[in-house]
């Protein structure tokens, strides 16, 4: 599966891994990652198109609009965990953004 793993995508995958089985809202993901909506939602759409995330609309409550929710598919969870182990030594996004060391590198 060809997916561009930008620092922002890695940061988002890392946020999903924190509670991998739970549904998450875009707004909460934005707050957790610091990603703006113009960056966040296209990544969420690409991950969903590649069947790494499942999406669902939350039932609307009176007076409130419905909210879109996201969580890993089984394939998405395997993909994120595989990339997390490949970037051991810190969270995926933290390493990608240069905020932590990627750990030892074999030469």
XYZ file of C-alpha atoms in Angstrom:
107
model
C 0.000 0.000 0.000
C 1.506 3.297 -1.087
C 0.747 6.049 1.405
C 2.809 9.167 1.859
C 3.865 9.225 5.483
C 4.339 12.925 5.979
C 5.205 14.197 9.460
C 1.558 15.239 9.808
C 0.281 11.772 8.845
C 2.649 10.165 11.334
C 1.494 12.583 14.027
C -2.122 11.667 13.324
C -1.389 7.914 13.370
C 0.349 8.419 16.703
C -2.735 10.178 18.100
C -4.920 7.267 16.981
C -2.576 4.737 18.605
C -3.024 6.335 22.035
C -6.489 4.750 22.291
C -6.544 2.579 19.207
C -9.984 1.013 19.681
C -11.868 4.230 20.478
C -13.873 6.409 18.086
C -12.375 9.878 17.691
C -13.797 13.174 16.474
C -11.924 15.398 14.032
C -12.030 18.321 16.456
C -10.438 16.234 19.210
C -7.758 14.984 16.806
C -7.030 18.553 15.787
C -6.560 19.566 19.411
C -4.402 16.511 20.193
C -2.114 16.966 17.186
C -2.185 20.718 16.630
C -3.097 20.112 12.978
C -5.380 22.642 11.320
C -8.536 21.422 9.615
C -7.101 22.072 6.135
C -4.337 19.576 6.889
C -6.196 17.146 9.151
C -9.312 16.353 7.119
C -7.543 15.551 3.822
C -5.311 13.099 5.731
C -8.359 11.527 7.397
C -10.035 11.208 3.988
C -6.949 9.526 2.449
C -6.665 7.094 5.357
C -10.370 6.249 5.054
C -10.137 5.808 1.249
C -7.321 3.306 1.811
C -9.470 1.449 4.360
C -7.107 2.271 7.245
C -9.862 4.171 9.066
C -13.544 3.520 9.325
C -15.870 6.478 9.566
C -19.309 6.914 10.985
C -21.732 9.746 11.604
C -22.765 10.158 15.210
C -26.530 10.327 15.649
C -27.577 13.945 15.864
C -28.700 15.161 19.255
C -31.511 17.727 19.408
C -30.140 21.144 18.549
C -26.707 19.836 17.519
C -25.403 18.797 14.115
C -24.179 15.218 13.615
C -20.443 14.660 14.077
C -18.134 12.511 11.986
C -16.184 9.897 13.965
C -13.077 7.929 13.001
C -11.249 4.820 14.239
C -8.741 2.300 12.936
C -9.797 -0.664 10.855
C -7.890 -3.876 11.680
C -5.628 -3.179 8.671
C -5.145 0.414 9.793
C -4.129 -0.656 13.267
C -1.583 -3.133 11.862
C -0.255 -0.446 9.486
C 0.129 2.126 12.277
C 1.769 -0.350 14.649
C 4.184 -1.496 11.939
C 5.174 2.096 11.271
C 5.436 2.808 15.002
C 7.923 -0.041 15.428
C 9.863 1.238 12.404
C 10.115 4.632 14.141
C 10.909 3.331 17.645
C 12.384 5.758 20.133
C 9.495 8.180 20.281
C 6.014 8.723 18.969
C 5.643 8.525 15.208
C 4.810 12.182 14.794
C 7.364 13.371 17.334
C 10.168 11.616 15.442
C 8.854 12.799 12.069
C 8.703 16.400 13.222
C 12.221 16.168 14.659
C 11.047 16.651 18.243
C 12.692 13.423 19.462
C 15.507 11.224 18.287
C 14.572 8.262 16.082
C 16.809 6.058 18.208
C 19.827 4.050 17.125
C 20.354 3.563 13.425
C 22.167 0.510 12.111
C 24.671 1.076 9.332
